[in-house]
CSV table of C-alpha atoms and ligand atoms in Angstrom, one decimal:
chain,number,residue,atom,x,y,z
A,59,UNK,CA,-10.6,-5.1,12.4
A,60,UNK,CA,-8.6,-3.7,15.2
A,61,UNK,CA,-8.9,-0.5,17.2
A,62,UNK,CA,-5.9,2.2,16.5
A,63,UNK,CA,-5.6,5.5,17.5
A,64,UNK,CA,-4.7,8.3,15.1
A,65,UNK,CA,-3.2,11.1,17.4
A,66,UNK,CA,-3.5,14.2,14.6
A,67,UNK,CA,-1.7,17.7,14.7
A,68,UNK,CA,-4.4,20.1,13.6
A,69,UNK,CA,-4.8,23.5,13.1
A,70,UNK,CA,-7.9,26.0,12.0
A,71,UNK,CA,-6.6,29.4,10.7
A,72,UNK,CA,-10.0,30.8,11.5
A,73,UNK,CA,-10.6,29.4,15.4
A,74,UNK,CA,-7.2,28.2,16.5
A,75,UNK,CA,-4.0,30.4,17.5
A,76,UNK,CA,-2.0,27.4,17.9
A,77,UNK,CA,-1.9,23.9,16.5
A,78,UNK,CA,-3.7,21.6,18.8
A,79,UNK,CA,-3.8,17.6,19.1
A,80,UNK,CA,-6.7,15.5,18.8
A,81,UNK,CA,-7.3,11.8,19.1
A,82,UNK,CA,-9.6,9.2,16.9
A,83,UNK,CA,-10.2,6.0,18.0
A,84,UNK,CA,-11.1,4.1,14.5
A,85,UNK,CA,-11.1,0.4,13.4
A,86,UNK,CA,-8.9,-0.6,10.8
A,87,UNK,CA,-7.4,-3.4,9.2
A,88,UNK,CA,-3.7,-4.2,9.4
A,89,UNK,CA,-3.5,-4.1,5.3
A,90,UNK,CA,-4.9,-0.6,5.4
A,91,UNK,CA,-3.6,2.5,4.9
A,92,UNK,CA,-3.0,5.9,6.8
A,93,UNK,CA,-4.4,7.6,4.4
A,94,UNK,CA,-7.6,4.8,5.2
A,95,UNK,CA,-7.9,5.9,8.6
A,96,UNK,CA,-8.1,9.9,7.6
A,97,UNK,CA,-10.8,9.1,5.0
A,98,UNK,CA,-13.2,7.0,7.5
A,99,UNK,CA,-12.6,9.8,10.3
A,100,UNK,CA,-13.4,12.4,7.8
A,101,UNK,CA,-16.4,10.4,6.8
A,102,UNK,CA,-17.6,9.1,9.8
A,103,UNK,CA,-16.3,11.2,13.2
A,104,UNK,CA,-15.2,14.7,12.1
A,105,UNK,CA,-15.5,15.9,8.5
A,106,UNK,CA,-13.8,18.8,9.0
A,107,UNK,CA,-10.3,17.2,9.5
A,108,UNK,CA,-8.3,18.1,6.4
A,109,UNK,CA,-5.8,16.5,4.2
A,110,UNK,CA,-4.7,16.3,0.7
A,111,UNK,CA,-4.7,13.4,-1.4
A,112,UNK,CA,-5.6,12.8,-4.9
A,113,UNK,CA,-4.0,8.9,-6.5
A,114,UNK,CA,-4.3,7.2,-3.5
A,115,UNK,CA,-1.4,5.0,-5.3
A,116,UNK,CA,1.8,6.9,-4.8
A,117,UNK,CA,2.2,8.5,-7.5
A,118,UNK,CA,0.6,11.9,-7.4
A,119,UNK,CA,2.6,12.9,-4.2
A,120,UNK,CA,-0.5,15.0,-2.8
A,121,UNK,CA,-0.8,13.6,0.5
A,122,UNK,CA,2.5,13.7,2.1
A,123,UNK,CA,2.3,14.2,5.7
A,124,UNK,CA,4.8,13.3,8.9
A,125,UNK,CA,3.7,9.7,10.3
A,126,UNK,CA,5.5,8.9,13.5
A,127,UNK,CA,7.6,11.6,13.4
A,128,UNK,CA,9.1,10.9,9.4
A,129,UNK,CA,8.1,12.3,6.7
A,130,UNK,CA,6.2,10.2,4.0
A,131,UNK,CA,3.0,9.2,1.7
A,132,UNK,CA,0.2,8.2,3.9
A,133,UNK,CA,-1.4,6.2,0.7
A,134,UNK,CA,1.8,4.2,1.0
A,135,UNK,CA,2.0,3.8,4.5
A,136,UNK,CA,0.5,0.5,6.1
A,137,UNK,CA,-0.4,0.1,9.6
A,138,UNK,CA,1.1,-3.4,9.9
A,139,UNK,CA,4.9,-1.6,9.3
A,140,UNK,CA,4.3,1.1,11.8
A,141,UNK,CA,4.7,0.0,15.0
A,142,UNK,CA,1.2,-0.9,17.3
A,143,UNK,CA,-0.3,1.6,19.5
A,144,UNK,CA,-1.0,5.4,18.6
A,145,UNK,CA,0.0,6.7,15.1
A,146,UNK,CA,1.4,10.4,15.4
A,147,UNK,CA,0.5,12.5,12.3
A,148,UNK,CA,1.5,15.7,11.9
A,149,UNK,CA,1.5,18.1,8.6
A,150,UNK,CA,5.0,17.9,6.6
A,151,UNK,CA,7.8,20.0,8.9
A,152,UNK,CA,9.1,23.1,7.2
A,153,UNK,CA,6.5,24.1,5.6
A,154,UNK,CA,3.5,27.1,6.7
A,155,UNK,CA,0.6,24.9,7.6
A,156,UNK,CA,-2.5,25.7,5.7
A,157,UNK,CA,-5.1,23.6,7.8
A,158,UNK,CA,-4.7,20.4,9.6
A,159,UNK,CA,-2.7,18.5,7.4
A,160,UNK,CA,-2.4,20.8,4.5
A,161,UNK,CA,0.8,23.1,3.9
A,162,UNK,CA,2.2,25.6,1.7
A,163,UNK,CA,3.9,23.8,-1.0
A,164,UNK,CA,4.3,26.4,-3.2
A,165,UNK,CA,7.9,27.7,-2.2
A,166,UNK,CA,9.0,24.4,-2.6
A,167,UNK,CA,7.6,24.1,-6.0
A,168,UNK,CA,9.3,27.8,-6.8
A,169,UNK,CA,12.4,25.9,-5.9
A,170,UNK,CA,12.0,23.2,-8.4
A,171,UNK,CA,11.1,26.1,-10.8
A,172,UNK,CA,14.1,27.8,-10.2
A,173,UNK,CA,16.3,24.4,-11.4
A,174,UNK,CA,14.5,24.9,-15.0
A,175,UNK,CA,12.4,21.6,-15.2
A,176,UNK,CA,12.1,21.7,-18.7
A,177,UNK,CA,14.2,20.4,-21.9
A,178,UNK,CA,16.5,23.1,-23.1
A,179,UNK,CA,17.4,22.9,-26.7
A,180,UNK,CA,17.5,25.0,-29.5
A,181,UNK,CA,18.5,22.7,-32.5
A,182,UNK,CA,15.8,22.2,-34.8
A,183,UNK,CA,13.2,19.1,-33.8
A,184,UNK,CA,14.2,15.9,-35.8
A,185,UNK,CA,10.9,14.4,-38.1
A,186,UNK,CA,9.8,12.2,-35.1
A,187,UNK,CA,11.3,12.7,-31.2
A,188,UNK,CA,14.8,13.5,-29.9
A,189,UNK,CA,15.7,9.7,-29.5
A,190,UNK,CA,17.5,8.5,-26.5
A,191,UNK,CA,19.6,5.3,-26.1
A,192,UNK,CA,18.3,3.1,-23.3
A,193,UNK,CA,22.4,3.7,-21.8
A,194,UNK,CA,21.3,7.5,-21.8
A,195,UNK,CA,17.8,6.5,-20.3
A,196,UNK,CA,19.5,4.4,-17.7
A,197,UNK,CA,21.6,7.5,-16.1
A,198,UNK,CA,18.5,9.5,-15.5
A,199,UNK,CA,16.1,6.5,-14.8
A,200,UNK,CA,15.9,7.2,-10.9
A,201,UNK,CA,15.7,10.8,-11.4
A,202,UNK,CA,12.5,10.7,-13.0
A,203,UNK,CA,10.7,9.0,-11.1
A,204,UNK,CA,10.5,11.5,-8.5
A,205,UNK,CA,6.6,12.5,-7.8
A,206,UNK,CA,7.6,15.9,-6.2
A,207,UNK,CA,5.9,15.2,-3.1
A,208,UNK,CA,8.0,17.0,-0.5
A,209,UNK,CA,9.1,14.5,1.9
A,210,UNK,CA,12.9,14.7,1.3
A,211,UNK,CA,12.8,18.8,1.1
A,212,UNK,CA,10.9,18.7,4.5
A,213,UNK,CA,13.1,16.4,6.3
A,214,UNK,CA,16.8,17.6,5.1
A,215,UNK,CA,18.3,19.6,8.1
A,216,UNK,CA,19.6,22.0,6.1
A,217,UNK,CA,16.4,22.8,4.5
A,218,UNK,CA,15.1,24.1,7.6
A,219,UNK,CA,17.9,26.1,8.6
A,220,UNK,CA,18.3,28.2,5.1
A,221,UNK,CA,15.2,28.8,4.0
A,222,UNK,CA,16.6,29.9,0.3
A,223,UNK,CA,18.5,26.7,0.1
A,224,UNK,CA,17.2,24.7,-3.5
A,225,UNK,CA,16.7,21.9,-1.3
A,226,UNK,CA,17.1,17.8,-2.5
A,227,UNK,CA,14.0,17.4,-5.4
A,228,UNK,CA,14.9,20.8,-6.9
A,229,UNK,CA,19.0,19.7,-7.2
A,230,UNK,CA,17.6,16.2,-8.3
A,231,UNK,CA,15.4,17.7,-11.3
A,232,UNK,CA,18.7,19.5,-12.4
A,233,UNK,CA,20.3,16.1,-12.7
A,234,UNK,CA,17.5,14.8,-14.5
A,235,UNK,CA,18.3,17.4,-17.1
A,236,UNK,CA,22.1,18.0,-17.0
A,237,UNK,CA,22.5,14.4,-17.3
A,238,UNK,CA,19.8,14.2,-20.1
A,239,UNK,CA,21.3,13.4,-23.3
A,240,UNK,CA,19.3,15.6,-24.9
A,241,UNK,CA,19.5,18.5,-23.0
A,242,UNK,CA,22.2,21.7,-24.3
A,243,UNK,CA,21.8,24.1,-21.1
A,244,UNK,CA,24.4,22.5,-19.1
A,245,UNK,CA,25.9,26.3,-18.5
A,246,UNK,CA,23.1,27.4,-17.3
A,247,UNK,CA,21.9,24.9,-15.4
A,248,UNK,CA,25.3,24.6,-13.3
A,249,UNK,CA,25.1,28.3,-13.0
A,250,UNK,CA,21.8,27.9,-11.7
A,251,UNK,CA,23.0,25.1,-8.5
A,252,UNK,CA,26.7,25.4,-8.0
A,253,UNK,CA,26.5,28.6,-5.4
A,254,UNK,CA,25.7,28.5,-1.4
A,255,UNK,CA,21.9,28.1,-1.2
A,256,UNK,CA,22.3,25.5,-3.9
A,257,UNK,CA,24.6,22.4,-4.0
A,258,UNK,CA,27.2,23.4,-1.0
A,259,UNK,CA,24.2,23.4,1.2
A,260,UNK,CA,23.8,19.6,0.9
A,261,UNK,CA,26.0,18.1,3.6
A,262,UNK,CA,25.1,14.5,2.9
A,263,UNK,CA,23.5,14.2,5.9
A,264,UNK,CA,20.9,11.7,4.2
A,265,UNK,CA,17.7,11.8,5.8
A,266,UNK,CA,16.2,12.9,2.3
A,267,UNK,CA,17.3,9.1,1.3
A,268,UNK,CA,15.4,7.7,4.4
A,269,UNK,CA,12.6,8.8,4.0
A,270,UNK,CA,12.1,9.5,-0.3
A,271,UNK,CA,8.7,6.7,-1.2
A,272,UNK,CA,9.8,6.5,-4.6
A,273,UNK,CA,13.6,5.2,-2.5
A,274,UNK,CA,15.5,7.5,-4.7
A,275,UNK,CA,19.4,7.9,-3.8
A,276,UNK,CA,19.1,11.7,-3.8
A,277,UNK,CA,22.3,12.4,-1.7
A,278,UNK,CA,24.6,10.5,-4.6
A,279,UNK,CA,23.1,12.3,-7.4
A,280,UNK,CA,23.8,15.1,-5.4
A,281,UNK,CA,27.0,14.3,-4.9
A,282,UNK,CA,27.6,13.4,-8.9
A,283,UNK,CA,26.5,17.3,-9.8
A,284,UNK,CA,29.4,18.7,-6.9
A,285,UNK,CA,32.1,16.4,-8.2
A,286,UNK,CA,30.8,17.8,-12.1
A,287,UNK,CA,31.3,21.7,-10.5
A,288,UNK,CA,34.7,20.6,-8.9
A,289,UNK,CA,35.8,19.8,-12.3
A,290,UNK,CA,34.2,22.4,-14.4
A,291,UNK,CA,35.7,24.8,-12.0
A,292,UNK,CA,39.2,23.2,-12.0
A,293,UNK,CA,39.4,22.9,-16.1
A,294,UNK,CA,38.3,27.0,-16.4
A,295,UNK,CA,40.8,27.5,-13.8
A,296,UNK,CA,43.7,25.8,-15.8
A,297,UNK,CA,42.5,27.1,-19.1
A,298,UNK,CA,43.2,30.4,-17.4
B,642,UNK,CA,11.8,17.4,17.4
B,643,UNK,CA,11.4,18.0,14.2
B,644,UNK,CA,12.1,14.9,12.6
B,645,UNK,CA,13.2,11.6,13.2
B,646,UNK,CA,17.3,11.6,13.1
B,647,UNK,CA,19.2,9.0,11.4
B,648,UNK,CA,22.4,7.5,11.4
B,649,UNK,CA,23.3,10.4,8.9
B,650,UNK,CA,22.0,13.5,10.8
B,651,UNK,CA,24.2,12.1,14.0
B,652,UNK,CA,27.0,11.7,12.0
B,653,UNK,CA,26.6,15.7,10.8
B,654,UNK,CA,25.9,16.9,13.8
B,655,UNK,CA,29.3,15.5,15.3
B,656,UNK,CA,31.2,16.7,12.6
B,657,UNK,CA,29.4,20.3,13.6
B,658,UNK,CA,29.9,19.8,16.9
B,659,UNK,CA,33.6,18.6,16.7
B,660,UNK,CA,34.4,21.3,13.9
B,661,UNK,CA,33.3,24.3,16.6
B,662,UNK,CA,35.3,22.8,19.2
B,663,UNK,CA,38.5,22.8,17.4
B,664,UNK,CA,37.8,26.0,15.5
B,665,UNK,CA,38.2,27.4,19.0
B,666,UNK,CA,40.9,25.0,20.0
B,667,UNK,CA,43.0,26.4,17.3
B,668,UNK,CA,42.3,30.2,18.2
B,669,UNK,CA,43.3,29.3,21.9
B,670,UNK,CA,46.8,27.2,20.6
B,671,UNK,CA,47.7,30.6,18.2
B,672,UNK,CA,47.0,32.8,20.9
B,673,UNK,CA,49.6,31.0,22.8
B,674,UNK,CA,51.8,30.6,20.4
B,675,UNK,CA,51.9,33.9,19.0
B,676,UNK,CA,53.0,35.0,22.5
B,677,UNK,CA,55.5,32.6,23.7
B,678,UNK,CA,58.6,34.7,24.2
B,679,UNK,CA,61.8,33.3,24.1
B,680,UNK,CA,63.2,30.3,26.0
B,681,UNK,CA,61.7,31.3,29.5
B,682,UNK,CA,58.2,31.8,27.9
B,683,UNK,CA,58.4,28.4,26.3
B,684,UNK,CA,59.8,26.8,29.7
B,685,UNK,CA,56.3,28.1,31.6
B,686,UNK,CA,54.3,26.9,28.9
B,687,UNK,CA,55.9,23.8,28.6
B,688,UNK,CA,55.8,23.4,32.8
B,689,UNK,CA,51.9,24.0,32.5
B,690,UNK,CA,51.2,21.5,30.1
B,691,UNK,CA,52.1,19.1,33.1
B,692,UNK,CA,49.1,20.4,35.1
B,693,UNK,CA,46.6,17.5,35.2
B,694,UNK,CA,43.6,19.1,33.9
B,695,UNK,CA,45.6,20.4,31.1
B,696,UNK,CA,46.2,16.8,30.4
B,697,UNK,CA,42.6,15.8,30.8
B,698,UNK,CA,42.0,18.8,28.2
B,699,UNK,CA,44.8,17.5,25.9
B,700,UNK,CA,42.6,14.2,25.7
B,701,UNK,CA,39.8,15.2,25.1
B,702,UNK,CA,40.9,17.5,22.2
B,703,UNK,CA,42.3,14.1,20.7
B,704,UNK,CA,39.0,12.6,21.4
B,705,UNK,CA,37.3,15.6,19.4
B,706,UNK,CA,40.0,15.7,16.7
B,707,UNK,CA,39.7,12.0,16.3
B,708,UNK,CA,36.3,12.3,16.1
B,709,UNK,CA,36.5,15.0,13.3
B,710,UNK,CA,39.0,13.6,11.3
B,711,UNK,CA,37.5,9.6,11.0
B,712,UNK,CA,33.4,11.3,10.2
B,713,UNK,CA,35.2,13.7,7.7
B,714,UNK,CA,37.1,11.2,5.6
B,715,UNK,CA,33.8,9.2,5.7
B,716,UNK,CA,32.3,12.3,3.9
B,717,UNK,CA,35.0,12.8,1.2
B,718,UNK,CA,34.9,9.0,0.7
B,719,UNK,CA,30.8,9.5,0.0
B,720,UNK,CA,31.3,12.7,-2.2
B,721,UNK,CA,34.0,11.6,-3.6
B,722,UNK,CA,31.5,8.6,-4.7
B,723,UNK,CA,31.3,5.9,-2.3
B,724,UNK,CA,27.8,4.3,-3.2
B,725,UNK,CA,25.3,5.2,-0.4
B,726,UNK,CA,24.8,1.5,0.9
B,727,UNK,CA,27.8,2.3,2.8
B,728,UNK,CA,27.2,5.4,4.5
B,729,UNK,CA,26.0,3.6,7.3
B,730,UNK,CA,28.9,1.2,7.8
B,731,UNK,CA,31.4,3.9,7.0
B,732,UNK,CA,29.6,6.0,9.8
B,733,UNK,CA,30.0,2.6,12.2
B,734,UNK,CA,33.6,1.9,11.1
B,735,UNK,CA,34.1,5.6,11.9
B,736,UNK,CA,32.9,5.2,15.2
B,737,UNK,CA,35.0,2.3,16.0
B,738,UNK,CA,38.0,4.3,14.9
B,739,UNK,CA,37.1,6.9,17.0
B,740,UNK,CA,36.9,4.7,20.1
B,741,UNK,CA,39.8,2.7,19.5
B,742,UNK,CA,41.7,6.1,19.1
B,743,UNK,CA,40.0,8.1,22.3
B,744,UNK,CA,40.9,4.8,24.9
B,745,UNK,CA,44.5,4.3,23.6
B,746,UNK,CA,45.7,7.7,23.4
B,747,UNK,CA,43.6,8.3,26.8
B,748,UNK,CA,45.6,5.8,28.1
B,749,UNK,CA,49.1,7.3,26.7
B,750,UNK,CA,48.2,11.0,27.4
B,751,UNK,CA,47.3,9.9,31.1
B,752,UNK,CA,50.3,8.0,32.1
B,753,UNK,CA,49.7,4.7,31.2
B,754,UNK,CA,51.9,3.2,28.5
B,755,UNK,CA,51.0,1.5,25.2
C,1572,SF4,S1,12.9,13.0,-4.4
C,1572,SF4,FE1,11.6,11.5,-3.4
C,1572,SF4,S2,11.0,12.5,-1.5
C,1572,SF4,FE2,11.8,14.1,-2.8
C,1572,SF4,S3,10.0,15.0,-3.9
C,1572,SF4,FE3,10.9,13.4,-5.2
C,1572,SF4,S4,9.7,11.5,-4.7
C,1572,SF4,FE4,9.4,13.0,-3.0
C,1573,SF4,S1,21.8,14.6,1.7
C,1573,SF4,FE1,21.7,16.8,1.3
C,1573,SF4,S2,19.7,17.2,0.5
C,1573,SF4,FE2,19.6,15.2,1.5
C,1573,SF4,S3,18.9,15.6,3.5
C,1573,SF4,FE3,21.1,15.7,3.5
C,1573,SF4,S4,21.6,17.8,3.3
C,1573,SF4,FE4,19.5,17.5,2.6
C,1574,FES,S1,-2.6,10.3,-2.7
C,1574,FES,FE1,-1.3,10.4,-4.4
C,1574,FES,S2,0.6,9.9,-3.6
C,1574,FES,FE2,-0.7,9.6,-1.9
C-alpha cells in the first residue's frame, strides 16, 4: 500500500457557485484502479463525493472522467501507468457538470441519436437472421465496439468550439451502419453527416484517437465516410 | 487547459495559425497589386521591397507558407487515407521540411547565397 493523493474537481449545485478542489490522501495499491481510490474515499472519507460507474470493467462506459488532464475510464485507469505523485481528476470537459464528477451526457447521446443507430431495412426478414460474412463483419468490427462513453466527443477541439457539431462517436455509429452490409439507408444516412456540423467539422486533429479506451481509429473511419461524400457528390455531379 | 494537446492538436493549430496569417498576407499583396500603376508605380514598389524589414517580412511569410503548405499535404495524405500510425511521423517529417525550408530560404532571402 502506498499513499497517493487524489486532487478532485468538485462541484455541489445546491452549496457551491463555482467548482472547487479538494484533496484525499488514501492508500492504494499500484495494481488499483482510479475508479478504486473514488470508491474507498466515498466509503471511508467523504460519501458525498459523486461519480458514476456501473461495470467497473470497461465496458459500460459510465464512469468516464478527465485523469491528468485526458479524458478516459477511471475503471481502466491504473495508478502504476499514471505518473507518481497527485492524480488530477476532473469531470469530462465539454460537458454541463451535474455534481462532482457527473455531467450531462444527454446532448451527446441526442447526437448519436441523430446518426440513426439502428438497422434500416425494409425487405422482408429472411426465416432465421440477416446473415453477414465474416469479410462484411471485419469492416465494421472496430466500430462496434465503441461503449459510448464520451471520452473522444469531450476531448475533440472541435467539439468544444461548435456545440451542434455530431462530434466523433456519433459519425462513427454512422459508419457502423453505412458500412453494414445489411443496412439499405445509405441516402439517408449520408444526408444525415455530410453537412457543416457533421463530417467537415472533423479536422483530423486526432485527440479523439488518443484518448478512445476501446483504442478505436475514429479519425480514419472518419476519414473513409468524407472520401464516400467526395465521390457520391462527384458521380451526381457528372450524371448531371 | 482544457485538455491535454497532442501531436495532432499542434499540428491543427499551426495550420490555423499559418492559414490566418496568409489569408491576410494575400489581402495585403492584392491591395498592392491592384494599385500599382504603370511603370513608375512598379519601380517604387519594386525599390521598397529592398527595405530590410520588408526582407525580414518576406521570410517570414516563406516561413509561414512553408509551414502551411508541408502540415496541409500531411492532411490530404491522411484523408486521402494514409493509415493513422503515421500521422505522427508525417507531422515530424513535416516539421523537418519546414525547418530545412525556413533556414535555407532565410539564408537566400537575407543575402547569403545557397
Ligand atoms: S469511440 Fe471510443 S471514446 Fe468515443 S464513445 Fe466510443 S468508446 Fe468512447
Ligand atoms: S479527428 Fe475529428 S473527431 Fe477526432 S478529435 Fe479530431 S476533429 Fe474531433
Ligand atoms: S464503470 Fe463501466 S466502463 Fe468504467
Amino acid at each position: 500500500m502506498e499513499q497517493y493523493i487524489l486532487k478532485i474537481k468538485r462541484f455541489d449545485p445546491e452549496k457551491d457557485r463555482k467548482p472547487r478542489w479538494e484533496k484525499f490522501r488514501i492508500e492504494m495499491e499500484f495494481t488499483d484502479r482510479v475508479l478504486d481510490g473514488f470508491i474507498k474515499i466515498k466509503d471511508a472519507i467523504d460519501g458525498s463525493l459523486t461519480f458514476r460507474r456501473s461495470c467497473a470493467h470497461g465496458i459500460c462506459g459510465s464512469c468516464a472522467v478527465k485523469i491528468n488532464g485526458k479524458s478516459g475510464l477511471a475503471c481502466q485507469t491504473i495508478i502504476k501507468d499514471v505518473p507518481p505523485g497527485e492524480i488530477v481528476i476532473e469531470p469530462l470537459p465539454a460537458f454541463p457538470v451535474i455534481k462532482d464528477l457527473v455531467v450531462d451526457i444527454e446532448p451527446f447521446f441526442g447526437k448519436n441519436r441523430e446518426a440513426m443507430p439502428y438497422l434500416i431495412n425494409n425487405e422482408p426478414p429472411p426465416e432465421l437472421e440477416r446473415l453477414q460474412s465474416p469479410e462484411e463483419q471485419e469492416k465494421i468490427l472496430q466500430s462496434i465496439t465503441c461503449i459510448m462513453c464520451g471520452c473522444c466527443a469531450s476531448s475533440c477541439p472541435s467539439y468544444w468550439a461548435d456545440k451542434e457539431y455530431m462530434g466523433p462517436s456519433a459519425l462513427l455509429k454512422a459508419y457502423r451502419f453505412i458500412m453494414d452490409s445489411r443496412d439499405r439507408a445509405l441516402e439517408e444516412r449520408m444526408n444525415s453527416i455530410a453537412k457543416p456540423h457533421g463530417l467537415w467539422r472533423c479536422h483530423s486533429i486526432y485527440n479523439c484517437v488518443e484518448v478512445c479506451p476501446k483504442e478505436i481509429d475514429i479519425t480514419s473511419h472518419i476519414a473513409k465516410l468524407k472520401r464516400l461524400a467526395v465521390k457520391k457528390k462527384l458521380s451526381g455531379f457528372f450524371k448531371g | 487547459m482544457r485538455h491535454k494537446l497532442y501531436t495532432g492538436s499542434f499540428a491543427w493549430i499551426i495550420q490555423r495559425v499559418s492559414g490566418v496569417l496568409l489569408a491576410l498576407f494575400l489581402t495585403l499583396h492584392l491591395y498592392f497589386m491592384k494599385n500599382i500603376n504603370g511603370p513608375l508605380g512598379y519601380q517604387s514598389i519594386a525599390g521598397m521591397m529592398k527595405n530590410p524589414l520588408i526582407k525580414f517580412g518576406e521570410t517570414i511569410l516563406l516561413m509561414v507558407a512553408a509551414a502551411h503548405t508541408l502540415n496541409g499535404i500531411r492532411i490530404v495524405l491522411l484523408e486521402a487515407g494514409a493509415p493513422t500510425r503515421f500521422q505522427k511521423p508525417l507531422f515530424y517529417l513535416a516539421a523537418l521540411g519546414i525547418v530545412v525550408l525556413s533556414i535555407t530560404g532565410a539564408y537566400s532571402l537575407l543575402g547569403g547565397r545557397i
